[in-house]
XYZ file of C-alpha atoms in Angstrom:
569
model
C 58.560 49.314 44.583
C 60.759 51.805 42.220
C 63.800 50.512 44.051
C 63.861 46.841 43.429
C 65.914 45.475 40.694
C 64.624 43.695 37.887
C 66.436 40.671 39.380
C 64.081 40.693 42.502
C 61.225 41.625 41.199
C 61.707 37.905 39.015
C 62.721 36.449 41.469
C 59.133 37.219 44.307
C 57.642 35.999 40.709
C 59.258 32.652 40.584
C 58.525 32.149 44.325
C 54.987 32.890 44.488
C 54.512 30.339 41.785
C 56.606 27.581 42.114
C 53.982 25.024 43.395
C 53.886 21.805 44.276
C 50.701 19.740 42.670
C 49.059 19.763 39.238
C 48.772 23.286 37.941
C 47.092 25.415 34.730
C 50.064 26.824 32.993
C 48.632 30.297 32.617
C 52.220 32.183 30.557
C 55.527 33.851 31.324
C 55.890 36.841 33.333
C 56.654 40.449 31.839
C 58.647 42.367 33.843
C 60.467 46.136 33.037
C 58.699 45.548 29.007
C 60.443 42.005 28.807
C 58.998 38.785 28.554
C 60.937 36.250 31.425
C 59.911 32.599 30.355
C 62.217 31.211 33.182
C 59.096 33.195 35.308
C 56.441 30.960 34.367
C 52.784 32.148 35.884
C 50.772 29.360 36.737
C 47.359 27.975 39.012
C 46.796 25.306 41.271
C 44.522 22.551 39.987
C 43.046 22.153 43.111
C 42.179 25.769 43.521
C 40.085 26.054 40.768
C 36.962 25.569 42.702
C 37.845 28.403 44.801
C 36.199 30.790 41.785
C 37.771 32.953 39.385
C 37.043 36.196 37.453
C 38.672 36.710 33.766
C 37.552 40.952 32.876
C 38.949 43.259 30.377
C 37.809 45.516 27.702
C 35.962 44.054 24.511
C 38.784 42.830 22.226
C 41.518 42.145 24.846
C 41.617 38.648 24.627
C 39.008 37.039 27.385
C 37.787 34.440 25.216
C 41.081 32.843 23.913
C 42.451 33.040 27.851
C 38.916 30.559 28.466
C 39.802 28.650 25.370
C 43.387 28.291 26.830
C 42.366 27.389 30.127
C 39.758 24.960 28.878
C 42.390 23.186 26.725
C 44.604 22.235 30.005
C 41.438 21.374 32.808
C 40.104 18.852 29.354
C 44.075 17.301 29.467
C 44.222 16.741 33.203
C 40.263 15.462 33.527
C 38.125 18.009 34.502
C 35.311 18.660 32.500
C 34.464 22.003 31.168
C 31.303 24.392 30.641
C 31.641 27.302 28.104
C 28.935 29.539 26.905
C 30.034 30.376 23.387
C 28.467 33.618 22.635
C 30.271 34.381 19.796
C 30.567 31.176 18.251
C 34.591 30.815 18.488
C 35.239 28.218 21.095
C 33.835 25.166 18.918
C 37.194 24.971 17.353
C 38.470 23.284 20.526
C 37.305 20.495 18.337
C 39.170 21.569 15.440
C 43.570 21.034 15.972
C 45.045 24.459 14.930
C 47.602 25.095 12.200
C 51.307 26.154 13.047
C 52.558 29.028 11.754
C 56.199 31.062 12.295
C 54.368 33.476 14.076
C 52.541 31.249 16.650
C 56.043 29.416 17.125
C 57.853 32.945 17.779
C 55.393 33.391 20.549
C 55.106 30.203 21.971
C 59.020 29.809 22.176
C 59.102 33.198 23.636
C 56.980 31.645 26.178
C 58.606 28.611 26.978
C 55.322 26.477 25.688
C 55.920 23.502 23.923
C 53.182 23.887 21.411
C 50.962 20.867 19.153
C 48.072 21.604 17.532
C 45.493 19.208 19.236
C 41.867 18.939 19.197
C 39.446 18.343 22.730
C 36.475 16.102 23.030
C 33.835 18.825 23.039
C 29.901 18.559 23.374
C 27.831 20.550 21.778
C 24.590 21.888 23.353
C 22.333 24.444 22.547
C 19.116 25.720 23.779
C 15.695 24.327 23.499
C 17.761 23.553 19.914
C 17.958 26.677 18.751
C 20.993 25.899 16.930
C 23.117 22.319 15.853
C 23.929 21.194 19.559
C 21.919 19.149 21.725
C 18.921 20.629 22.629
C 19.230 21.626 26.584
C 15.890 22.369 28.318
C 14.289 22.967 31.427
C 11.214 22.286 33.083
C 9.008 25.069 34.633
C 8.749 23.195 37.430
C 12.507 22.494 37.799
C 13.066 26.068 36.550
C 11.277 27.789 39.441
C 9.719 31.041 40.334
C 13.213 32.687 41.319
C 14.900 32.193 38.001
C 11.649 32.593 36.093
C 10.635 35.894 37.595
C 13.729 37.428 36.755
C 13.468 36.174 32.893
C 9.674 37.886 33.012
C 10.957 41.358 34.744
C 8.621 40.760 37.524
C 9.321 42.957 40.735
C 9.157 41.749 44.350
C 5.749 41.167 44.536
C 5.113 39.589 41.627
C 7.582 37.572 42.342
C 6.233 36.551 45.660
C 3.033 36.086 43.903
C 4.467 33.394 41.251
C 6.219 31.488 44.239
C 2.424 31.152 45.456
C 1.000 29.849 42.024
C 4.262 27.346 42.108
C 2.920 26.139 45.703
C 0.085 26.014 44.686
C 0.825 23.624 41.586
C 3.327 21.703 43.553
C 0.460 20.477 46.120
C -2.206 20.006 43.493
C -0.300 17.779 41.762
C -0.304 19.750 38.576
C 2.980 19.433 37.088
C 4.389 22.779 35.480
C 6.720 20.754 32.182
C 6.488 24.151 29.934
C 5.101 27.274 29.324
C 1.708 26.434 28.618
C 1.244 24.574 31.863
C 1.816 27.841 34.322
C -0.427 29.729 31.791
C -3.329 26.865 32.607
C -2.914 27.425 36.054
C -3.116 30.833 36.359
C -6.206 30.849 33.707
C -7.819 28.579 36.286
C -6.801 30.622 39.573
C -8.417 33.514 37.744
C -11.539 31.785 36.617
C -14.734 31.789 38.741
C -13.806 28.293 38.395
C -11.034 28.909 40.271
C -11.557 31.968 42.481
C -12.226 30.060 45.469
C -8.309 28.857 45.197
C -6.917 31.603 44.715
C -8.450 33.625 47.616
C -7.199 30.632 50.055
C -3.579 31.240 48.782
C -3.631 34.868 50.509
C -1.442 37.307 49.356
C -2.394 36.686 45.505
C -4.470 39.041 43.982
C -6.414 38.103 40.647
C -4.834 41.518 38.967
C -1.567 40.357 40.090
C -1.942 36.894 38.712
C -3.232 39.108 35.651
C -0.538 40.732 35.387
C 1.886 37.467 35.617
C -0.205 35.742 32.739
C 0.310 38.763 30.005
C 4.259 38.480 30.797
C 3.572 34.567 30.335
C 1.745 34.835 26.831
C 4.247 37.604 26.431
C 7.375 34.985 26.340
C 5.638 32.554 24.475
C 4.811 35.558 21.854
C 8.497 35.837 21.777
C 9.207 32.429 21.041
C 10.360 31.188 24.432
C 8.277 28.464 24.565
C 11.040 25.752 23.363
C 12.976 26.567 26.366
C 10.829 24.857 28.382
C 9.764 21.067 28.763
C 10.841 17.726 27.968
C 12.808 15.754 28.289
C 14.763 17.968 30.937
C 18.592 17.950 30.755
C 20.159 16.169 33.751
C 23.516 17.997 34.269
C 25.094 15.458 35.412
C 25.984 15.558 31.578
C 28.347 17.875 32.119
C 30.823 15.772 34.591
C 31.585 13.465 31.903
C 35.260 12.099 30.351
C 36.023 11.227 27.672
C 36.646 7.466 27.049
C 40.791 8.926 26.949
C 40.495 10.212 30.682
C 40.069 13.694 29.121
C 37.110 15.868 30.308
C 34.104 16.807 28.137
C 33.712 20.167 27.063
C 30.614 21.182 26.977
C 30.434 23.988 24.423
C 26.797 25.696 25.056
C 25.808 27.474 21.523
C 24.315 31.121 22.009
C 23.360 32.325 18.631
C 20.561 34.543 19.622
C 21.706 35.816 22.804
C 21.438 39.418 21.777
C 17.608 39.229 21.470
C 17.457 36.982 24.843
C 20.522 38.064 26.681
C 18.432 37.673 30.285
C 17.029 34.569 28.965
C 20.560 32.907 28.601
C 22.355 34.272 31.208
C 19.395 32.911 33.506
C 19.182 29.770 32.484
C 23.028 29.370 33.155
C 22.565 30.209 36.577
C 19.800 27.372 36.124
C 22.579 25.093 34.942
C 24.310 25.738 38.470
C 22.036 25.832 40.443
C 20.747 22.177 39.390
C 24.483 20.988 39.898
C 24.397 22.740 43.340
C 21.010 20.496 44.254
C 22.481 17.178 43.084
C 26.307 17.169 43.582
C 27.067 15.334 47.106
C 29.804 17.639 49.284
C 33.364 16.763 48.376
C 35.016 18.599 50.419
C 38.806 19.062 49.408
C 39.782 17.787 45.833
C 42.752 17.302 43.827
C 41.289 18.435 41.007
C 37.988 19.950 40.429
C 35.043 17.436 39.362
C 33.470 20.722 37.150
C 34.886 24.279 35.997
C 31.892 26.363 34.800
C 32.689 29.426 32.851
C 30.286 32.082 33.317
C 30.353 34.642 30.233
C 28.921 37.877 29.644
C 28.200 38.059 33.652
C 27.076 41.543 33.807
C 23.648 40.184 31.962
C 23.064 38.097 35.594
C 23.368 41.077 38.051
C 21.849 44.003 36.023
C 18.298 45.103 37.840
C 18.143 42.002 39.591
C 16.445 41.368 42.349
C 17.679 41.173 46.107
C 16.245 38.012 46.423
C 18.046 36.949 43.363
C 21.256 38.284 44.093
C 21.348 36.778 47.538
C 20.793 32.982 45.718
C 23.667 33.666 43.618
C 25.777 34.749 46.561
C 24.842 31.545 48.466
C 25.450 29.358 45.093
C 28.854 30.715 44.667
C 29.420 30.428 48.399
C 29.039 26.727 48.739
C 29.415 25.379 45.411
C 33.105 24.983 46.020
C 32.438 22.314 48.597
C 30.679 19.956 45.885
C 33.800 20.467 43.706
C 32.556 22.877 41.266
C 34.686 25.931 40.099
C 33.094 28.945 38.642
C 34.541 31.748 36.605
C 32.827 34.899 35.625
C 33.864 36.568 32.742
C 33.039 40.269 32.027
C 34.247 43.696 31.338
C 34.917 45.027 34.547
C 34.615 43.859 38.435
C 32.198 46.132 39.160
C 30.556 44.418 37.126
C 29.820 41.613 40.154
C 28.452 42.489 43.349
C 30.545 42.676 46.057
C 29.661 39.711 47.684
C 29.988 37.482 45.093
C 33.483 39.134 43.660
C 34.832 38.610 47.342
C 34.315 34.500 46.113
C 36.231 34.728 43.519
C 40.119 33.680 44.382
C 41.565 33.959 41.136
C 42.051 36.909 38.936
C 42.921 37.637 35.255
C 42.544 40.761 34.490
C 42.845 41.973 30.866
C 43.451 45.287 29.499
C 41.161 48.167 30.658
C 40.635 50.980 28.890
C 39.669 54.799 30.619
C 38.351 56.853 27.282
C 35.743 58.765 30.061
C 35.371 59.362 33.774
C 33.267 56.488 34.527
C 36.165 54.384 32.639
C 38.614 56.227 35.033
C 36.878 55.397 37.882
C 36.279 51.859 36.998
C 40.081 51.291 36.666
C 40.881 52.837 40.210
C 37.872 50.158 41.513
C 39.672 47.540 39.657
C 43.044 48.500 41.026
C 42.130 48.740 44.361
C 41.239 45.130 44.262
C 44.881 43.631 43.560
C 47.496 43.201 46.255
C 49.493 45.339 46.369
C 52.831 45.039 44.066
C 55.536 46.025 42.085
C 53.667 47.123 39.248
C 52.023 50.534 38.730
C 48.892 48.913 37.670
C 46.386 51.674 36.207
C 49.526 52.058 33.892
C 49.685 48.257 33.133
C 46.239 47.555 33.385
C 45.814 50.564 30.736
C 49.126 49.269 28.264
C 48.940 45.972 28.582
C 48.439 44.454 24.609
C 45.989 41.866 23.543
C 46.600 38.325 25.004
C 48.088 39.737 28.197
C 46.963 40.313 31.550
C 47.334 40.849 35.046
C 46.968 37.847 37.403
C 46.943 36.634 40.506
C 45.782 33.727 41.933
C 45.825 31.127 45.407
C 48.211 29.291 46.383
C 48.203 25.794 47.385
C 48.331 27.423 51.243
C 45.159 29.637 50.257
C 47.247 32.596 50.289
C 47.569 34.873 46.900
C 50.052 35.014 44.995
C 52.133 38.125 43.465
C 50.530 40.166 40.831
C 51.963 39.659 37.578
C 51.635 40.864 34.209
C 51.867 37.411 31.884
C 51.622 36.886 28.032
C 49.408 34.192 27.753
C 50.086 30.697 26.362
C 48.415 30.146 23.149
C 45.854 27.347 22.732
C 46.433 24.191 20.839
C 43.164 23.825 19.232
C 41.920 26.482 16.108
C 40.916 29.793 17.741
C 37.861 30.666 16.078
C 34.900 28.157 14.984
C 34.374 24.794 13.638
C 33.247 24.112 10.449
C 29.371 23.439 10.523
C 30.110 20.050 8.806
C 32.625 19.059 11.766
C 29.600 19.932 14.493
C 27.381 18.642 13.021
C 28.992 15.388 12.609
C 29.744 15.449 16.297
C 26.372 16.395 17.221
C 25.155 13.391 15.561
C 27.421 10.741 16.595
C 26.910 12.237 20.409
C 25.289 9.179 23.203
C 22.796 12.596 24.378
C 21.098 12.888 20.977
C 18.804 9.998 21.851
C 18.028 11.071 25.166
C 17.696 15.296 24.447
C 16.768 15.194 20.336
C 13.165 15.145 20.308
C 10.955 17.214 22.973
C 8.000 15.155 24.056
C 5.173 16.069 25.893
C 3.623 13.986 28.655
C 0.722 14.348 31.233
C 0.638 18.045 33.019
C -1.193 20.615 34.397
C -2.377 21.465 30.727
C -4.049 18.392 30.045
C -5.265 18.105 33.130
C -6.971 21.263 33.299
C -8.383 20.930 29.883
C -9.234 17.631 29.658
C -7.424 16.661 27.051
C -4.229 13.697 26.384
C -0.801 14.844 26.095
C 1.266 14.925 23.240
C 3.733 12.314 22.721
C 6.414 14.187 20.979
C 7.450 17.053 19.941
C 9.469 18.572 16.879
C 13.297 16.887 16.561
C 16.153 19.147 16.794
C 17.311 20.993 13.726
C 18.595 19.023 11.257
C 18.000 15.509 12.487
C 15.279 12.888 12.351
C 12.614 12.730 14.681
C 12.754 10.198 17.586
C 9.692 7.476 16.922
C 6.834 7.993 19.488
C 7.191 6.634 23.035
C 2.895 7.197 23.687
C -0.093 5.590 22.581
C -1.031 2.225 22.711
C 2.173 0.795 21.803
C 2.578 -2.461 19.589
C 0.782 -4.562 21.987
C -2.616 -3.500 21.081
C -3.238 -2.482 24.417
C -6.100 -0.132 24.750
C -5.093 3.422 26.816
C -8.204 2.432 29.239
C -5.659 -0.579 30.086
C -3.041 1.143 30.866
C -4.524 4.129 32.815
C -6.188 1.814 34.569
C -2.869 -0.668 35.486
C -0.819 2.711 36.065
C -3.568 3.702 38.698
C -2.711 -0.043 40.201
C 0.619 0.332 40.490
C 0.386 3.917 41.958
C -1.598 2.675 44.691
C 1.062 -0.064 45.721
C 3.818 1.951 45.291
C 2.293 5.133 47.675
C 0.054 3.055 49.607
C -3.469 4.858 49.124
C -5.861 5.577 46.480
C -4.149 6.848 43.217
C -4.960 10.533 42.473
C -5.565 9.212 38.779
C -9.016 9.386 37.650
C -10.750 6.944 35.224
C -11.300 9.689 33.105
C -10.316 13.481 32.439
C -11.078 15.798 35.074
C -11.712 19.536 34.695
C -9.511 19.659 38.075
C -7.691 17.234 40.134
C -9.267 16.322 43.360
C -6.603 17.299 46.812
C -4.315 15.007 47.392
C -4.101 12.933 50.490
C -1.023 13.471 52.937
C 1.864 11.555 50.992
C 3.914 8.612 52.403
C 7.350 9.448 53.085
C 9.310 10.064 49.940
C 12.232 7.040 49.411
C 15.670 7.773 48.967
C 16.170 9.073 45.103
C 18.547 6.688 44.104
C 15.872 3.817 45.034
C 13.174 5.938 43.575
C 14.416 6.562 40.630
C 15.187 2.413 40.084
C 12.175 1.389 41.653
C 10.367 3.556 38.850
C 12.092 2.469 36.053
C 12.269 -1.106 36.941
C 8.529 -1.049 36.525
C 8.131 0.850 33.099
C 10.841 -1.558 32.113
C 9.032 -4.692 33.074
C 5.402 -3.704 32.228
C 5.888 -1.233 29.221
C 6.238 -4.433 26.311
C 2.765 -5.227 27.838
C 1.261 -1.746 28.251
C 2.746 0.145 25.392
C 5.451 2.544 25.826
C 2.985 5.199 27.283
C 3.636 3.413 30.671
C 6.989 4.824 30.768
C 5.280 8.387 30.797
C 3.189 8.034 33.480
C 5.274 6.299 35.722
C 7.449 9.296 35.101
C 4.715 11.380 36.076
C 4.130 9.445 39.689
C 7.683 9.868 40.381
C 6.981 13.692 39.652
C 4.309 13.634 41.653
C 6.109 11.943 44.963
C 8.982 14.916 44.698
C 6.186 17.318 45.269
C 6.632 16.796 48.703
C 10.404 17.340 48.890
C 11.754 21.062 49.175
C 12.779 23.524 46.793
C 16.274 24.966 46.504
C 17.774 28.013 47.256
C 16.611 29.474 43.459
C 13.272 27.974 44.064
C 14.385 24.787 41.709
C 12.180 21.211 42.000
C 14.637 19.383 43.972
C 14.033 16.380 42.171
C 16.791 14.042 41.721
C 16.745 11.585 38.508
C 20.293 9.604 39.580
């Protein structure tokens, strides 16, 4: 290593990266202190779904190396998921401003810099913020993912998977919080202690417990998270109408008073995509790059059961064409199944102020190829907007480790003005379908008697979406239409509809199902008739045909979190 010239070690540089296909122009090599922009560090477009970890200190630079990356995957296509903790990346809607010191780097570099903006989404969650509102149904949600938000241990756990089974085959359909707090009030009821002894395994101070860390979320506001109208994810594969990929910026104001809460419901996010994306097998280009941030918040005390889904997510996801990044301090940070995923490095500056820093940055070292660098020095030196990469080849094979000054985005590295997302926010096609939550027929009402809500409260900031429920502007009583959605139940499944003429303190067993139709066909079949019948019914039709659909995936398995399988494309 101490032997070669600077002269070869350029030139093992230039070979390892002079590639073939599309690429993401990562920066120039340093080599011996000097930047070489003839040594240009790059990654294969197609190998972005074979995973990727960007680490480093706080302050070294990890978030403008996602905003950099996003920039190019938006240009050629791909569509992009961010988590913006801090609030910076929403000015990849916002072009930057030149300046002689950005074009000292960037010619330094090689990069032919203009300041550009991106076509950028905004989301947030369950509104709390401008974007649009992203939520999740209990139900959809699962008991995996929802046991690890509630701290539950193993047996809890196992516990909540047997309230879920036992909702999924009572037809009691868990929308948000309050639903899984009904059901549980009714397993431990005298009402209800019958059921709850025939599930086996569940004790009534279990389920106890399980409730108080319920009311416990909903005490802390969690509540909004949850319900309708769920958002399909298929949002996130979108272009723009210029070819360019969506980037859909998620807005995390509040994650350091929910931290588990966010970083959960991302692996939601994923594991939804992994449910409904069809294998793809080998792409040019990946049909989804997720970005992962603040990773460490995922693995910390979780549960073996937990960690293995995660492991299997990031195992096969690739197939289906998604890429996924983590992006943390260190890579111990990641178990060491799921870092042995992740292809593609960028490692930032680390820094070793104590032992367990010391010890970090041999763990970190160990993981590189080996080189021409002395990394712990490099990996300790290296300045802000550098780092260490390596990445695969178009032959799956890595490349060599180099140190690179990073490219400088093209959009404003820090926020948007509230104005500017705002604006977007309300010009956006998902405001209509995600602004206002509503809430339809569930376990609540049905275990109480009582009719569902029709909506809910808009997101912040905008006007509420009109009422879908009640009568409608026909004048048609709700009698009628219970009574011609109970007709059209019992076509569609072929036996007697599991609707009752009127509230029922419980819902009476239902009847071995027919076999479920293809989703696609569901899903048309389904709105075909709300579409036809609803200017006659009233818009509540819409609702409970929903509901029936609901009802039929019931029957279908859950995924590897635990997550309704239910497809709505």
């Amino acid at each position: 290593m101490a032997n070669k010239t600077t002269a070869e070690k350029l030139a093992t540089i230039q070979q390892g990266y002079t590639l073939e296909g599309a690429t993401i122009e990562l920066g120039a090599a340093i080599v011996d202190g000097e930047i070489h922009k003839e040594a240009q560090v790059r990654l294969p477009l197609a190998m972005m779904n074979r995973h990727g970890l960007v680490a480093g200190a706080t302050g070294t630079g990890k978030t403008v190396t996602l905003h950099m990356i996003a920039e190019q995957l938006s240009t050629a296509g791909v569509p992009v998921f961010l988590a913006d903790i801090k609030g910076d990346l929403s000015g990849l809607a916002t072009p930057a401003t030149g300046s002689e010191k950005l074009t000292a780097r960037t010619s330094a570099l090689g990069q032919e810099w203009s300041a550009k903006n991106f076509p950028v989404e905004f989301l947030s969650l369950g509104g709390d913020g401008y974007g649009i509102p992203v939520r999740a149904t209990i139900t959809s949600f699962g008991p995996i993912l929802l046991s690890r938000i509630m701290d539950l241990n193993d047996t809890q756990e196992s516990s909540l998977q047997l309230i879920f089974h036992f909702a999924d085959k009572n037809n009691l359909e868990l929308v948000d919080l309050k639903d899984l707090r009904a059901v549980i009030q009714f397993l431990t009821s005298d009402e209800g202690k019958a059921e709850l002894a025939n599930l086996g395994g569940l004790s009534k101070a279990t389920a106890g417990v399980i409730l108080r860390e319920l009311v416990g979320l909903e005490a802390q506001g969690m509540e909004k998270f949850f319900g309708e109208p769920e958002f399909d994810t298929a949002e996130l594969l979108r272009t723009a109408p210029d070819g360019r990929g969506v980037i859909s910026c998620l807005e995390l104001p509040t994650l350091q008073t929910k931290p588990l809460l966010f970083s959960t419901f991302l692996m939601w996010l994923l594991a939804d995509l992994f449910e409904d994306l069809p294998e793809a097998g080998d792409l040019d280009k990946p049909k989804l790059v997720f970005f992962l941030d603040e990773a460490h918040l995922l693995f910390n005390g979780a549960s073996k059961a937990f960690l293995e889904a995660i492991t299997t997510t990031v195992r096969l996801i690739r197939s289906k064409g998604v890429g996924i990044f983590f992006v943390t301090q260190t890579p111990k940070d990641v178990p060491a199944d799921v870092l042995g995923q992740l292809a593609n490095r960028v490692q930032h500056a680390l820094r070793a102020f104590t032992p367990e820093d010391a010890k970090a940055l041999k763990a970190t070292v160990s993981t590189f190829p080996v080189s021409d660098y002395d990394l712990e020095e490099t990996l300790t030196s290296a300045g802000i907007g550098e780092a260490v990469i390596t990445v695969m080849n178009e032959k799956g094979a890595p490349t060599p480790v180099a140190l690179t000054r990073l490219r400088a985005p093209e959009s404003v590295m820090g926020p948007s003005t509230d104005e500017l997302i705002k604006s977007t926010v309300a010009a956006s096609s998902l405001l209509g379908k995600y602004g206002t939550a509503v809430d339809n027929l569930s376990a609540y009402e049905k275990l109480n008697g009582k009719a569902a809500a029709a909506t809910g409260d808009a997101a912040p900031g905008l006007p509420p979406v009109p009422s879908s429920g009640g009568s409608g502007g026909s004048g048609a009583s709700q009698a009628d239409i219970d009574a011609e959605a109970r007709r059209i139940e019992e076509e569609i499944l072929g036996r007697p509809s599991s609707r009752s003429s009127s509230p029922e303190p419980f819902p009476a067993p239902p009847a071995p199902p027919a076999p479920a139709p293809q989703s696609s066909q569901q899903d048309g079949m389904f709105g075909d008739i709300a579409g036809a019948l609803s200017g006659a019914l009233g818009g509540g039709l819409k609702s409970m045909v929903r509901s029936m659909g609901t009802q039929l995936g019931r029957d279908l398995m859950r995924g590897v979190f635990g997550t309704s399988s239910r497809r709505r494309r």
